[in-house]
Each structure stands twice: as C-alpha cells, then as structure tokens.
Coordinates of C-alpha atoms in Angstrom, one line a residue:
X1 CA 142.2 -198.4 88.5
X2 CA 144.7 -196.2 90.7
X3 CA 147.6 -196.9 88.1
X4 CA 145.5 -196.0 85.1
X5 CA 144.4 -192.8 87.0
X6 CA 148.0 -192.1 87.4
X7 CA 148.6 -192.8 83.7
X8 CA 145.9 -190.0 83.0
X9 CA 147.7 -187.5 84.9
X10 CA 151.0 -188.1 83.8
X11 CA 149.9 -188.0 79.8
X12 CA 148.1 -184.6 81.4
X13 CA 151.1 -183.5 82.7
X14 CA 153.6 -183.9 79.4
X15 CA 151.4 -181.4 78.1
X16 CA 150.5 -178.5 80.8
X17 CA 151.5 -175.5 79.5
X18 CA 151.3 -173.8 82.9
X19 CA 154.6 -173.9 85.7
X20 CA 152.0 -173.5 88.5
X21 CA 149.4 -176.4 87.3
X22 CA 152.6 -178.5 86.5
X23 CA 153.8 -179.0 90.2
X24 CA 150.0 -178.8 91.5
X25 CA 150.0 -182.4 89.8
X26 CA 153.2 -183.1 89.7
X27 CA 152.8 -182.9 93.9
X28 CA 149.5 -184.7 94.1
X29 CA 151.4 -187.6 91.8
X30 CA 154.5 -187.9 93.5
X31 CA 151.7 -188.1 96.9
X32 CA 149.9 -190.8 95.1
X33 CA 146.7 -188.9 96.3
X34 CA 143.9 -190.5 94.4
X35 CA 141.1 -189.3 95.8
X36 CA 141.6 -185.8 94.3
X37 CA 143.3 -187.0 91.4
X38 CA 140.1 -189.1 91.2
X39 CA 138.2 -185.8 91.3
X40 CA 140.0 -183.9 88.8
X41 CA 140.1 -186.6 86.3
X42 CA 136.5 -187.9 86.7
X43 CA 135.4 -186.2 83.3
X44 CA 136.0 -182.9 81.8
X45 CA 134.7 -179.6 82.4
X46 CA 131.8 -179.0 80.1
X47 CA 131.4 -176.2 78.0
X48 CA 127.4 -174.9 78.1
X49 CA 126.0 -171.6 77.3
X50 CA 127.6 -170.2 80.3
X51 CA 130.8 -171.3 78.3
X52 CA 133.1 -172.9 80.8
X53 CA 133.1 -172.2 84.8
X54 CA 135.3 -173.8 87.8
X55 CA 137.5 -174.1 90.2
X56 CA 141.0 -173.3 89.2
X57 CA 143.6 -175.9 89.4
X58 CA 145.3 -178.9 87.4
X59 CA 143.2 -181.4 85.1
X60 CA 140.2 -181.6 82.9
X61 CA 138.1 -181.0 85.4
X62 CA 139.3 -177.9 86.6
X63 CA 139.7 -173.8 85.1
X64 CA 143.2 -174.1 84.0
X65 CA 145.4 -173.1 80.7
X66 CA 145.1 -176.8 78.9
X67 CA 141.4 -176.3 79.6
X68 CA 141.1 -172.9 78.3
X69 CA 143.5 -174.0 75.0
X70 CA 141.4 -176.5 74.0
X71 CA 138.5 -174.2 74.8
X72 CA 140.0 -171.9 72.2
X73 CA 140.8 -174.5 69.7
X74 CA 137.5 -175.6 69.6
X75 CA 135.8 -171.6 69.4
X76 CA 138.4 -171.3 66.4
X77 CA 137.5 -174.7 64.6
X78 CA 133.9 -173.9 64.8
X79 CA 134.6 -170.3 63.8
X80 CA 135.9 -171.1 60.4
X81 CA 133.3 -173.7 60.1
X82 CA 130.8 -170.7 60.0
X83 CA 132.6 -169.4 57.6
X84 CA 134.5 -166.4 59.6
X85 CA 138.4 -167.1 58.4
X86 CA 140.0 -164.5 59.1
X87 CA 137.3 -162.8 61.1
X88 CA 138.2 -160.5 64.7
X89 CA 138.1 -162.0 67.9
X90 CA 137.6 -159.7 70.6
X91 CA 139.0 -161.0 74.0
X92 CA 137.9 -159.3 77.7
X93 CA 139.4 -160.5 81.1
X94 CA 139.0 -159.8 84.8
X95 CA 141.4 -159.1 87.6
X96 CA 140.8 -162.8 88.8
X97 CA 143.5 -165.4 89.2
X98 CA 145.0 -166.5 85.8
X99 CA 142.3 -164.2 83.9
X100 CA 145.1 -162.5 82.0
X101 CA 147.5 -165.9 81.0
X102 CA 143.4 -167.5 79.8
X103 CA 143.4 -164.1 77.7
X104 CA 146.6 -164.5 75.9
X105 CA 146.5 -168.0 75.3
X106 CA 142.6 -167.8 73.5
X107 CA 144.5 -164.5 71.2
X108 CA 147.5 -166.9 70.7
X109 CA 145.6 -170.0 69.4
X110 CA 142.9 -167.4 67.4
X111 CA 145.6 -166.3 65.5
X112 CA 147.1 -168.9 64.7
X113 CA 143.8 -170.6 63.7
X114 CA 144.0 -167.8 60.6
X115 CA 141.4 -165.5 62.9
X116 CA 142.4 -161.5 64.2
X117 CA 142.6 -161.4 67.8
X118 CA 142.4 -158.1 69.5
X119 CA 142.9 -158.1 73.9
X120 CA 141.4 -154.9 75.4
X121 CA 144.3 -153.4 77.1
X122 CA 143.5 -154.5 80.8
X123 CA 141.3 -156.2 83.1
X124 CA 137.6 -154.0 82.6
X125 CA 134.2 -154.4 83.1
X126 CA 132.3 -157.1 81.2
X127 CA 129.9 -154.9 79.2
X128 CA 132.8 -153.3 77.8
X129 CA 133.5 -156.6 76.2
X130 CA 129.6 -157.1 75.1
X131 CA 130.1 -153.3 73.5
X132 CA 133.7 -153.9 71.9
X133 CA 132.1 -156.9 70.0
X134 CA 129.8 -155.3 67.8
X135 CA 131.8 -151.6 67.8
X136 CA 134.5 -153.6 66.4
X137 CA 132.8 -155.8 63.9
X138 CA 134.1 -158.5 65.7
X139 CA 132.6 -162.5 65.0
X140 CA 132.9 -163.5 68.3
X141 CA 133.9 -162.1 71.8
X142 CA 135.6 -163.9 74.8
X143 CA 135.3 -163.1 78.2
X144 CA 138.0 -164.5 81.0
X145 CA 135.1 -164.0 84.3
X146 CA 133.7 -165.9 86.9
X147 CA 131.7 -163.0 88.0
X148 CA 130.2 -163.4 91.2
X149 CA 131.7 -166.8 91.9
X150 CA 134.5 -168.0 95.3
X151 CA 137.7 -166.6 94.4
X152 CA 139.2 -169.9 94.1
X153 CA 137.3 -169.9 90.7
X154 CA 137.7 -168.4 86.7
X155 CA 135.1 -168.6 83.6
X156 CA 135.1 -168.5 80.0
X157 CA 132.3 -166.7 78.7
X158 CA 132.1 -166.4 74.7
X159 CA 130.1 -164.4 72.2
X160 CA 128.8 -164.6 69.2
X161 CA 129.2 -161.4 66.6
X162 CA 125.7 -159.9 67.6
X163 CA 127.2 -159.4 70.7
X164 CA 125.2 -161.6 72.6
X165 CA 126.2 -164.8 74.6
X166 CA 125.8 -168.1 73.1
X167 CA 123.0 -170.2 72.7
X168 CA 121.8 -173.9 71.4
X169 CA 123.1 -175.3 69.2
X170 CA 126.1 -173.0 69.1
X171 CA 127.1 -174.6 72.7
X172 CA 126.7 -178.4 71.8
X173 CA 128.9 -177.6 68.1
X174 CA 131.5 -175.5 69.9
X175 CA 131.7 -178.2 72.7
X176 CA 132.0 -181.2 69.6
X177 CA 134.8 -179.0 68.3
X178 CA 136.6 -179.0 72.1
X179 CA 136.4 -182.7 72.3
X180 CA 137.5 -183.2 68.4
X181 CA 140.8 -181.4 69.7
X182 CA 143.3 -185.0 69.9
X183 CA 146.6 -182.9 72.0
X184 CA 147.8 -179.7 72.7
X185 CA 150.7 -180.5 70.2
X186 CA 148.4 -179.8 67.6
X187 CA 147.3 -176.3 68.6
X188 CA 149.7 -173.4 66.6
X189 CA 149.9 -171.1 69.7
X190 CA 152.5 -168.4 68.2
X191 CA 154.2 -165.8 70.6
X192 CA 152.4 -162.4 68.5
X193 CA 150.9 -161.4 65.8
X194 CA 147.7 -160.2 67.8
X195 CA 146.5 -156.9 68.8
X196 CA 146.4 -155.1 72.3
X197 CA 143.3 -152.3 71.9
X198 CA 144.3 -149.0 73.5
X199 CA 141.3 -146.9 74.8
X200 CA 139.8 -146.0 71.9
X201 CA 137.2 -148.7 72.4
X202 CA 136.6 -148.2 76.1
X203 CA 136.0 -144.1 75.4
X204 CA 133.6 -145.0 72.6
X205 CA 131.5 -147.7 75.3
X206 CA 131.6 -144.4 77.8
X207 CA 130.7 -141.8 75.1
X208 CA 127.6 -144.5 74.7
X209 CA 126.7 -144.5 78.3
X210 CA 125.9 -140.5 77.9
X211 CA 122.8 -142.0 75.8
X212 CA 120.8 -143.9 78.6
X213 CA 120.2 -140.8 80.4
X214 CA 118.0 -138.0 79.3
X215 CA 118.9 -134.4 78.1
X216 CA 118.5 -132.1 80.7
X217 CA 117.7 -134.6 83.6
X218 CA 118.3 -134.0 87.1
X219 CA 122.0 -135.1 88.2
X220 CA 121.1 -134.4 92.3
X221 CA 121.6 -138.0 94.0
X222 CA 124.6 -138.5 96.1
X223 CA 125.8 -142.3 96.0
X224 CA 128.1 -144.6 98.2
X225 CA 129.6 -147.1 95.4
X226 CA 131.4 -150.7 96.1
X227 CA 133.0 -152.4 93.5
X228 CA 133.5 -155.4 95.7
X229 CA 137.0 -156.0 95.2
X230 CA 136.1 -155.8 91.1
X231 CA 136.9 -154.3 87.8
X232 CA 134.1 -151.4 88.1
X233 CA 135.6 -148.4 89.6
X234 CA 137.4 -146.6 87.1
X235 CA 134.9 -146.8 84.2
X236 CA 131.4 -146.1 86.3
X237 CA 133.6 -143.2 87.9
X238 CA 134.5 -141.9 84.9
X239 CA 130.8 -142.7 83.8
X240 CA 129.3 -140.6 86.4
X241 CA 131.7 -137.6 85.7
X242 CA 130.7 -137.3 82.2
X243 CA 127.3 -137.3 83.1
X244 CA 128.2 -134.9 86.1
X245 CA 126.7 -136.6 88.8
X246 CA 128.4 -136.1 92.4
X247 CA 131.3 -138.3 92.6
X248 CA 130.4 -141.7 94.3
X249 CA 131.8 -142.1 97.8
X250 CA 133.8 -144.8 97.4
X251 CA 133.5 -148.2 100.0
X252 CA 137.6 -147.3 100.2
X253 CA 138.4 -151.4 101.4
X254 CA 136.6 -152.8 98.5
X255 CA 137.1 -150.4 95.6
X256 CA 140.4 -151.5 94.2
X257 CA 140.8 -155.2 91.9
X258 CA 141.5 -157.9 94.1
X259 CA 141.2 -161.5 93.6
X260 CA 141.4 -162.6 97.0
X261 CA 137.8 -160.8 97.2
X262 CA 139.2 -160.5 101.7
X263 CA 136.3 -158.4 102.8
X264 CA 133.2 -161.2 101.7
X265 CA 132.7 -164.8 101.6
X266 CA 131.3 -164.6 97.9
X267 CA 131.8 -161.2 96.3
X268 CA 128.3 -161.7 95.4
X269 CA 126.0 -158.2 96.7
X270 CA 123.0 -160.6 97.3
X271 CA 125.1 -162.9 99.6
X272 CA 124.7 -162.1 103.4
X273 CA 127.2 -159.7 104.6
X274 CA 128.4 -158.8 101.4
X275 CA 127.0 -155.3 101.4
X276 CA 127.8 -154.8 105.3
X277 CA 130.8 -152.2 104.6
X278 CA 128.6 -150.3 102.2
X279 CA 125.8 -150.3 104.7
X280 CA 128.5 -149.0 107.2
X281 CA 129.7 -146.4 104.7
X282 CA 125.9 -145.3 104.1
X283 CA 125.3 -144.6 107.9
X284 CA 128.7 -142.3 108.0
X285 CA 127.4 -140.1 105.3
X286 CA 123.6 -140.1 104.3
X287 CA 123.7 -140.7 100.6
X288 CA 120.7 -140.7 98.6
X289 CA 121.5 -144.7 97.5
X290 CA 124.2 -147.3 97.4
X291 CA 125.3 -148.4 94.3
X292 CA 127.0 -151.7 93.9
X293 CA 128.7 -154.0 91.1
X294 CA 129.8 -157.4 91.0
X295 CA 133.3 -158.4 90.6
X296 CA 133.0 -158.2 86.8
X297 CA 130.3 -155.1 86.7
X298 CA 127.9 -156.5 84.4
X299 CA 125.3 -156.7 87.4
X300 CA 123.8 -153.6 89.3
X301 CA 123.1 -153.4 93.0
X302 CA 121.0 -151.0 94.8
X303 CA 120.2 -150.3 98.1
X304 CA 118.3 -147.3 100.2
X305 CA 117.5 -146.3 103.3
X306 CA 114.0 -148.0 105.0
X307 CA 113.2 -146.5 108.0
X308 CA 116.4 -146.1 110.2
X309 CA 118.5 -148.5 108.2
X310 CA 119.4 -149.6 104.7
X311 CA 118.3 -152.2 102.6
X312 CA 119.4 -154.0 99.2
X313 CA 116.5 -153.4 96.9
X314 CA 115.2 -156.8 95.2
X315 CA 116.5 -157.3 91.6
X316 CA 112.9 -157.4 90.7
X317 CA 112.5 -154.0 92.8
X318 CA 115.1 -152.3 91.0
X319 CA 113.7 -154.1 87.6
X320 CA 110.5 -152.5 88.3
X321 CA 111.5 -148.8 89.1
X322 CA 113.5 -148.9 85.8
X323 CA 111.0 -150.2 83.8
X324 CA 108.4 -147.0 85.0
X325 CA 111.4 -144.6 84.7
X326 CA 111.6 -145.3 81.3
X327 CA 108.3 -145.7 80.3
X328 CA 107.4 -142.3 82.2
X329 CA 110.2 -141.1 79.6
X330 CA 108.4 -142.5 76.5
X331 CA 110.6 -145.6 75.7
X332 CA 109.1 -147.7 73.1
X333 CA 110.1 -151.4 71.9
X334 CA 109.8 -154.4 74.0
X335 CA 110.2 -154.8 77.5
X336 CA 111.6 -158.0 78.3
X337 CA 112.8 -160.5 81.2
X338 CA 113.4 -163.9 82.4
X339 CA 110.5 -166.5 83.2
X340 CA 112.2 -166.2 87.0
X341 CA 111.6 -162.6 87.3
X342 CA 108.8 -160.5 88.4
X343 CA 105.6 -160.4 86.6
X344 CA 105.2 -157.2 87.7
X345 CA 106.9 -156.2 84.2
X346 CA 104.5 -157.5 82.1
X347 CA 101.7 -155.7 84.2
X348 CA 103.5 -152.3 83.3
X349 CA 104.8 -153.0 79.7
X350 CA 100.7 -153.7 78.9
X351 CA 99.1 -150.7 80.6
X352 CA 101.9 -148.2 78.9
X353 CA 100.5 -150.1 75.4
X354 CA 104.3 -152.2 75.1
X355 CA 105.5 -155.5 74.1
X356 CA 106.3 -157.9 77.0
X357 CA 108.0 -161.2 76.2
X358 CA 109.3 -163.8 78.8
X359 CA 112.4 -165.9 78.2
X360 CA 114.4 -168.5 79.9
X361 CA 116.8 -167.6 82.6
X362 CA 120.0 -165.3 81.2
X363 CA 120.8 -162.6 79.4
X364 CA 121.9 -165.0 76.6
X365 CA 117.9 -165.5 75.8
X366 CA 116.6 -161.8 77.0
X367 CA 119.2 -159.9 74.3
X368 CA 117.2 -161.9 72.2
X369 CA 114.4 -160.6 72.5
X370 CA 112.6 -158.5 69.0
X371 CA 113.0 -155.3 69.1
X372 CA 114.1 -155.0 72.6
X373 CA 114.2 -151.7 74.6
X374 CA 114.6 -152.9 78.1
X375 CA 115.5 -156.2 79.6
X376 CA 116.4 -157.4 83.2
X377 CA 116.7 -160.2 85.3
X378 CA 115.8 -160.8 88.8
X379 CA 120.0 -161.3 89.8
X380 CA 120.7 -158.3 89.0
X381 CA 121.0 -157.9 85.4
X382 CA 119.4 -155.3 83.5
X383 CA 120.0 -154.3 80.2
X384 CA 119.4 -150.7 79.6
X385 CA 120.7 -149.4 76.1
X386 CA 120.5 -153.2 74.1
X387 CA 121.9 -151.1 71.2
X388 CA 124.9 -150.3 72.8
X389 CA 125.7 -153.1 75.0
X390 CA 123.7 -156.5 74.3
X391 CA 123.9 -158.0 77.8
X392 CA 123.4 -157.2 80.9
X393 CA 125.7 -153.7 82.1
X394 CA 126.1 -153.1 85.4
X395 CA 127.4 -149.8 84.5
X396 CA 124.7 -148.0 82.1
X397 CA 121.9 -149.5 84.6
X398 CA 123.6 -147.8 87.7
X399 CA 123.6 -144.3 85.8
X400 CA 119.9 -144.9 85.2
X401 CA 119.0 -145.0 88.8
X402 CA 121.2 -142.5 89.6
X403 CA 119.1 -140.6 87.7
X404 CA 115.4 -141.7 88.7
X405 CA 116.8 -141.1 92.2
X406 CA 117.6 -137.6 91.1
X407 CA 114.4 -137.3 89.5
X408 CA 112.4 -138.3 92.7
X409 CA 114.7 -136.4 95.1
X410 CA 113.7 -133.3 93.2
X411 CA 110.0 -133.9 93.9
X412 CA 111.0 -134.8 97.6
X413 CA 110.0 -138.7 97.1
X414 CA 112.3 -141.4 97.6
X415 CA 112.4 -144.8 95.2
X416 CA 110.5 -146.6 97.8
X417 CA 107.9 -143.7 97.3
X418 CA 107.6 -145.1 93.8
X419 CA 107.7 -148.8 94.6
X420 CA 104.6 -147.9 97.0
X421 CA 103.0 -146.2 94.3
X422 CA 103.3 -149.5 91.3
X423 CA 102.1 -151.9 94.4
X424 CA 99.1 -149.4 94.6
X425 CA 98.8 -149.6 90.9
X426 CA 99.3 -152.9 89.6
X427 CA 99.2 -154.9 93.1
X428 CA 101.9 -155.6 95.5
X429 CA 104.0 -158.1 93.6
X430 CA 106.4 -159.7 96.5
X431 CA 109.4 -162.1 95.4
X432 CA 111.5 -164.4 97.6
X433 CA 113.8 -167.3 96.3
X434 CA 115.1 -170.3 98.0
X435 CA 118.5 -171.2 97.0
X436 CA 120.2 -174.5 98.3
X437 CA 124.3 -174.8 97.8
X438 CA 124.6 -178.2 98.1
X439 CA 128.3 -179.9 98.1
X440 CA 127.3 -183.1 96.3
X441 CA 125.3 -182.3 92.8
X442 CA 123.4 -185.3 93.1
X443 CA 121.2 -183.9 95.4
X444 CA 120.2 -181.3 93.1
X445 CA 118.8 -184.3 90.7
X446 CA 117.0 -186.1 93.3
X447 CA 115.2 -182.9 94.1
X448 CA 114.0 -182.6 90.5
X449 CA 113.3 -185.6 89.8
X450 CA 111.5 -186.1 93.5
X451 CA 109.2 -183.0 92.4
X452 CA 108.5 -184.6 89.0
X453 CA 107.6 -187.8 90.8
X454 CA 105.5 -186.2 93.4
X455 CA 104.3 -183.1 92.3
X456 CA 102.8 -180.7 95.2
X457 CA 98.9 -180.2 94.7
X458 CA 99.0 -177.0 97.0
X459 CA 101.8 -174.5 98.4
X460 CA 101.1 -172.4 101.3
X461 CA 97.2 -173.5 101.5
X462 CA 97.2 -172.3 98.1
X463 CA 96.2 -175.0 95.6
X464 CA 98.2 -175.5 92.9
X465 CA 96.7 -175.0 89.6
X466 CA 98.9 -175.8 87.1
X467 CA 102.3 -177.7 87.0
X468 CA 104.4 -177.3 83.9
X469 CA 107.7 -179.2 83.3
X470 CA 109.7 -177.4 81.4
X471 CA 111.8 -179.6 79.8
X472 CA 109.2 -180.4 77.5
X473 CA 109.5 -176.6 76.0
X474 CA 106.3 -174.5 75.8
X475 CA 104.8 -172.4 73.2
X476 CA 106.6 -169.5 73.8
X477 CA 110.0 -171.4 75.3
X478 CA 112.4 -174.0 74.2
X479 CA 113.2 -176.9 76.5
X480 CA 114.8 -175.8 79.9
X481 CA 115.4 -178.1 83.4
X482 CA 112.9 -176.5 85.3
X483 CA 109.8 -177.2 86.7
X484 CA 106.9 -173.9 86.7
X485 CA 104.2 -174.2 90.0
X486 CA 100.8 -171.5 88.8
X487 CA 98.9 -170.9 92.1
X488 CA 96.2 -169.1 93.0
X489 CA 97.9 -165.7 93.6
X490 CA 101.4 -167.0 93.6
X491 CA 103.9 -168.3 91.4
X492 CA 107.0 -170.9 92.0
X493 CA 109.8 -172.0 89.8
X494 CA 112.1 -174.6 90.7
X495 CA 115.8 -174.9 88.7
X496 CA 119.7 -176.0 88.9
X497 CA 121.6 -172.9 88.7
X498 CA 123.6 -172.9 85.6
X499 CA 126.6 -171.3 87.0
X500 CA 127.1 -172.7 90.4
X501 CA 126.1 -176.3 92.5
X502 CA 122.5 -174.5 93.6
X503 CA 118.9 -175.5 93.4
X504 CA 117.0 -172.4 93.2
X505 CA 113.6 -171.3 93.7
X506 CA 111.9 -168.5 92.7
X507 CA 108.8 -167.7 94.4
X508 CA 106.3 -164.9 93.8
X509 CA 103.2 -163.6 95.5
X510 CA 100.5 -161.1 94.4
X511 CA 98.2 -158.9 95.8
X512 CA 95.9 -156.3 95.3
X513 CA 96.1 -153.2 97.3
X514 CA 93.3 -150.8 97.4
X515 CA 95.3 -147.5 98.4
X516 CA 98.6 -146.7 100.3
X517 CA 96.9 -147.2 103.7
X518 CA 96.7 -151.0 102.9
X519 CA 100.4 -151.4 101.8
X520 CA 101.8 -152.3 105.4
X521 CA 98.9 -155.3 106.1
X522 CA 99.8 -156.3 102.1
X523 CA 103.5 -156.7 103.1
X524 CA 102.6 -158.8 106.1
X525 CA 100.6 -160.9 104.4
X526 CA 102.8 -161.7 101.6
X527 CA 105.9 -162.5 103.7
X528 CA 103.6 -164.7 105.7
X529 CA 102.5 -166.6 102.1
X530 CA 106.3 -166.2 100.7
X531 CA 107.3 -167.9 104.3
X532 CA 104.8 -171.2 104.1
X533 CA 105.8 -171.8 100.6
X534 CA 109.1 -171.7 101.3
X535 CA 108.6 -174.6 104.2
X536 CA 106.0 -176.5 102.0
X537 CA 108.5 -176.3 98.7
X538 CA 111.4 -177.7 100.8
X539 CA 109.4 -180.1 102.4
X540 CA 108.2 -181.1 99.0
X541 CA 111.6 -181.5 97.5
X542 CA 113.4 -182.8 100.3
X543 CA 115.9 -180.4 100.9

C-alpha cells in the first residue's frame, strides 16, 4: 500500500510543472510521510459548478499547476466539442498565491488547443471578468479566485459565453474531458501567442457602472471602505469618482492586495472580527455607512450605525433595501434570488406588480433567471445591472447603496429607517443561519442523512408543516442536496456548502407588525424563535 502510494507520487512528480510543488513532494517522499501523501493522493479534486476550489499544495488533491493544466485541457477539449475552435477565452485572476502562474498556464494550453486567449492585464475584481466575457465576445471566461476562502487556498471559476458561471451538465462534460486528459505530456502549452488586455476593457466595465445609478440622484453619503486585503480598491475608487461620490475613507491596513489576508482569520466580512478595523475606522470618523468587499469584490458588505455602535447589515437586509430602491425608481423585469434567501423579496416584487422567481443557491442559477432585473443572495451577492455584469458585482451593488444612503440622508432618515418601514409593510422578516465548519466531511453526510432518517415534526414549538427533500427536484427546481423545513411562520433549509467543509442552515422567521411602535417586541420575539430553532435543528441533526 505505502510503496504503491509512493509510486503515485513519484509518476506525479516526473510531471510537475511547478519548482515550488516539485520539492513540496519531493520533501514529503524523501520523509516517507504517508499520512499526508495519503491525503493528497486519496482522489482528485473535483471539478463542480463552483469549478475547482482547495488548498494549495502538491498532488491531485490539492490547487496546484498540474491541477489547473489539466483543468484547462479539459475546458479546451470540451470547448471545441461545442463547436467554439478558435473561439476567445477570457482569463481573470486574483492577488492570491499562484493566481497569476494558474492564469498563464489556462492562456498557454487555450492556445494551443487552437482557442484565443486574452489575460486582463492584472489581478482585478471578479465582475470585471463576468463583464469582459460578453464585452469581448468571448465563449468562455476563467477566473483564478478563491474569494472569501483561508489564504492557504486558490479557485478556478469558469464561464460560459453568456457570461454566467457554469451549470449541469456543462460541469459533469467538462469534468469527463479533465479525466479523459492521460499526462501532461500531451498538453501543447507554448510560451506566447496569447493576448494581455490593456484597460480598454476595465474603462468600458467602469463606464457601465455610471448606469446603475440614476440621473441626477443625490451623491451625499460619506463611506469608510475595506477591501480586506483584496483586489477592490482601485476600481470601486475610481467607480465612486466617476459618479462623484465623496471619496471612501479607506480602512488604510486592509486596502492594499495581500494574500496573507494578516489582519482576519477568513477574509470573509460575515466572519467574526473580520469587520473590527472598519468598525474602528467608523467610530474615528462618523460616516454615513461602511462599505466592504471580499477578497475578489464580487460580494458587497454593508454596515451602519444602530444605536451607539455599528452593525453589518444582513445580506438579506441589504437584499431588501435594494430591491425597494429600485422599485421606488420604477425598475421593471424580474426580481430574483436564491431558495436560501429572504422571502421578503417575493413579498415586494408582488405588491410593485413584478416577477419573482426562486432558484437554487448561487449566482450560477439566479443570472439565469428570464428577464432578470435584480438578483441577490443572502451571502452577499447581489446583481444589480445583469446586462452589464451577469454575476454577482460587489462593485456596481456598493454604488447603489451609496446612493439610497444619499437618497435617505437627504430626507433626514437612515437605511434602518427604511428597513423599519418594509417590516411595517410586509411583516418583520428576521433571518439567522447556522453554519457548522467541520474538519472531517463525513459529518456533514451523517447530518443529512440523520435528518432524512428522522425528520423533525416541530422546530421551536412550531410544528412543521411540510418537509421537502430536495434532491428529488421540485416544480420549479432541479435536483439539489438540500433538505426545505415549511413551518408555521418560519422557514429552515438545511445544505453542504458548495465551496467550503460547512453544513449550513438557513433559518427564517416572520411576523406581522401592526405599526412602528410594535417593531421592538417583534424583534424580541423573533430572535427568541430564530434562537430555539437553532437549538432544536442542532439537536435534530446531531451537530
């Protein structure tokens, strides 16, 4: 067993492109260390419709340039397959470890796969990526990210030429192509003949962000921005001079690229303490809102001051506000979001007379959406010109807030003024999630499957009214690993994160509120029915 897992890695090794992964093997061989040789060659990293994501380091299970060639290979094989020979490949990458070298390589073996490759000309913001795709005419877009993950860890992220990530069966037919790939020694990986964009595409995406705001709108609020040690800074700076709001007060410590991420244990905004030096920054100097991007600024943060301090506004919060901003500015189309998010969308798209459609989790499924105007999702995401940019842009949806924050500062109300007022309006809809990192993935499947096994028949007193396990699909949804909870006044769904070893739960409670005066005992009463579910769901699942 030990000698054929040597074997593996030495056959691995003969081929390893990469100097650095080379001795990173080369060392744990020569140490004879088989427990994380074991680990790295139990299987291979799969490619799903989040494309690839990992840890960085040597073998097949790990982020590395072998991985990422054959990744490549396989995009290529299946491109032509589609019939795009000689189509454009547009390729994005972050400031994250190795991002760059992933970039090259996929532009190397696209070209000499008889495909264009074009590399925007340094790391930038996902969305820019999204927006090059379909300004360029490309058939498919790459993106070298792991977004919000550890730092120790790099993603592969690909597109198809509407600009939107990947679905079934596209996944399972790239992934066939990967595994059809017999060695590296068969990849034509030439030294040029691709194309490094200059900033003709990144001025066009900014010219476009001039279009999610509204002519003549008020450009008041005063922001403190983070771009947690990312790639946003330059381009939502730039994007908030050309729509001359006041420059953004920069959290100094995390506004440059760093892929150490030093000042947070996941440069994540919804991960404790990740927002701690922005909350610092907010005390100093009184801005109307934070503002706050992920590492690859395709998600949008916001937070406001409650009471004496600040707060991070929920992503369904900041879903919500947006959705009434732009329905109070006429938008038509359809309104759309993930089956995880708020239903508080759907209770505004139908009184302002729009279409509301609910998708699986990602932005992959809500871009899909027909005729969509507005999408979002409750991490974050929120799509804001789907024209433009067919993804979530962390960007384009902080220029929007800016400007409903501008709006209400002008009438001397606040965004928690308008929160109060939909609560009033449509019932106080009050989310929570329960997310479990877990070390060991297994766990994860013995909660689902404990769930399926033993169902709960009532959450929080609450009995439940309907189960639904989605795997089996539903009218309106194709299959998904997730399991739906209806109760009375309350909602739970229960899921395996796609993109990192969680178990998450999304809870939701409603409940009607006959004026403003009854907000505060609304609040209570939902955190109290948020809080037992949470027990009686982890109780239920054994976790």
């Amino acid at each position: 067993m030990h000698e054929e897992l040597i074997a593996q890695a030495q056959a691995w090794l003969t081929e390893d492109p990469d100097p650095d992964t080379r001795a990173e093997l080369a060392g744990l061989i020569d140490a004879r260390d088989h427990a994380e040789l074991a680990a790295r060659f139990s299987g291979t990293l799969q490619f799903g419709t989040a494309g690839l994501r990992g840890e960085l380091g040597a073998g097949p299970m790990r982020m590395n340039r072998t991985v990422v060639i054959r990744a490549a290979a396989g995009l290529a094989a299946y491109l032509r397959k589609q019939g795009h020979d000689g189509g454009l490949v547009v390729i994005g990458y972050d400031a994250r470890y190795k991002s760059r070298d992933f970039a090259l390589d996929t532009a190397a073996v696209m070209t000499g796969a008889g495909l264009r490759a074009a590399i925007l000309p340094r790391p930038l913001p996902t969305p820019v990526l999204a927006f090059a795709i379909r300004h360029l005419g490309a058939v498919a877009g790459v993106e070298v990210t792991a977004s919000h993950n550890p730092p120790r860890d790099n993603g592969y992220k690909v597109y198809l030429g509407d600009g939107s990530q990947i679905v079934p069966p596209a996944d399972a037919e790239i992934a066939a192509e990967i595994a059809a790939v017999p060695s590296l020694t068969t990849v034509s990986r030439p030294t040029e003949g691709w194309d490094t964009l200059d900033d003709s595409v990144l001025d066009a995406y900014l010219a476009r962000t001039d279009n999610v705001l509204a002519e003549g709108s008020p450009r008041t609020a005063r922001t403190v921005y983070t771009a947690m040690h990312g790639v946003g800074k330059d381009v939502l700076l730039a994007a908030f001079a050309r729509a001359g709001f006041p420059e953004p007060d920069l959290v100094a410590e995390q506004a440059e690229p760093d892929p150490d991420f030093p000042t947070v244990a996941f440069p994540n905004p919804e991960e404790p303490g990740a927002m701690d030096l922005a909350f610092a920054r907010a005390r100093e100097t009184a801005p109307d809102l934070i503002i706050a991007n992920d590492p690859d600024a395709d998600r949008c943060a916001v937070a406001v001051q409650d009471g004496t301090d600040w707060r991070m506004l929920r992503g369904d919060e900041v879903g919500a506000l947006l959705a009434a901003h732009l329905v109070r500015r006429g938008a038509t189309g359809t309104f759309a979001e993930s089956i995880v998010s708020s239903s508080l969308l759907g209770r505004i798209a139908e009184k302002a007379g729009l279409r509301h459609v609910e998708t699986l989790t990602g932005f992959k499924w809500i871009a899909r959406a027909e005729g969509l105007r507005y999408g979002y999702e409750e991490a974050l995401g929120y799509c804001v010109d789907p024209d433009g940019v067919r993804d979530k842009d962390g960007i384009t949806a902080a220029l929007l807030v800016t400007e409903l924050a501008s709006q209400l500062k002008e009438e001397g109300r606040t965004l928690l003024d308008l929160l109060d007022d939909l609560a009033v309006e449509h019932g106080l809809h009050a989310t929570d999630q329960l997310s479990v990192r877990v070390e060991d993935l297994s766990l994860i499947a013995a909660a689902m499957t404990r769930l399926r096994e033993q169902p709960p028949t009532a959450l929080a007193g609450l009995p439940v009214t309907r189960t639904e396990d989605l795997t089996q699909g539903t009218g309106t949804l194709p299959p998904t690993d997730g399991l739906r909870y209806t109760l009375e006044g309350a909602r739970v769904i229960v899921r395996p994160s796609g993109t990192e070893p969680k178990l998450k739960c999304y809870l939701e409670v409603v409940v009607p509120v006959a004026s403003h005066a009854a907000l505060p005992e609304a609040r209570a009463k939902a955190a109290d029915v948020l809080e037992a579910i949470k027990r009686d769901l982890s109780a239920a699942a054994g976790i």
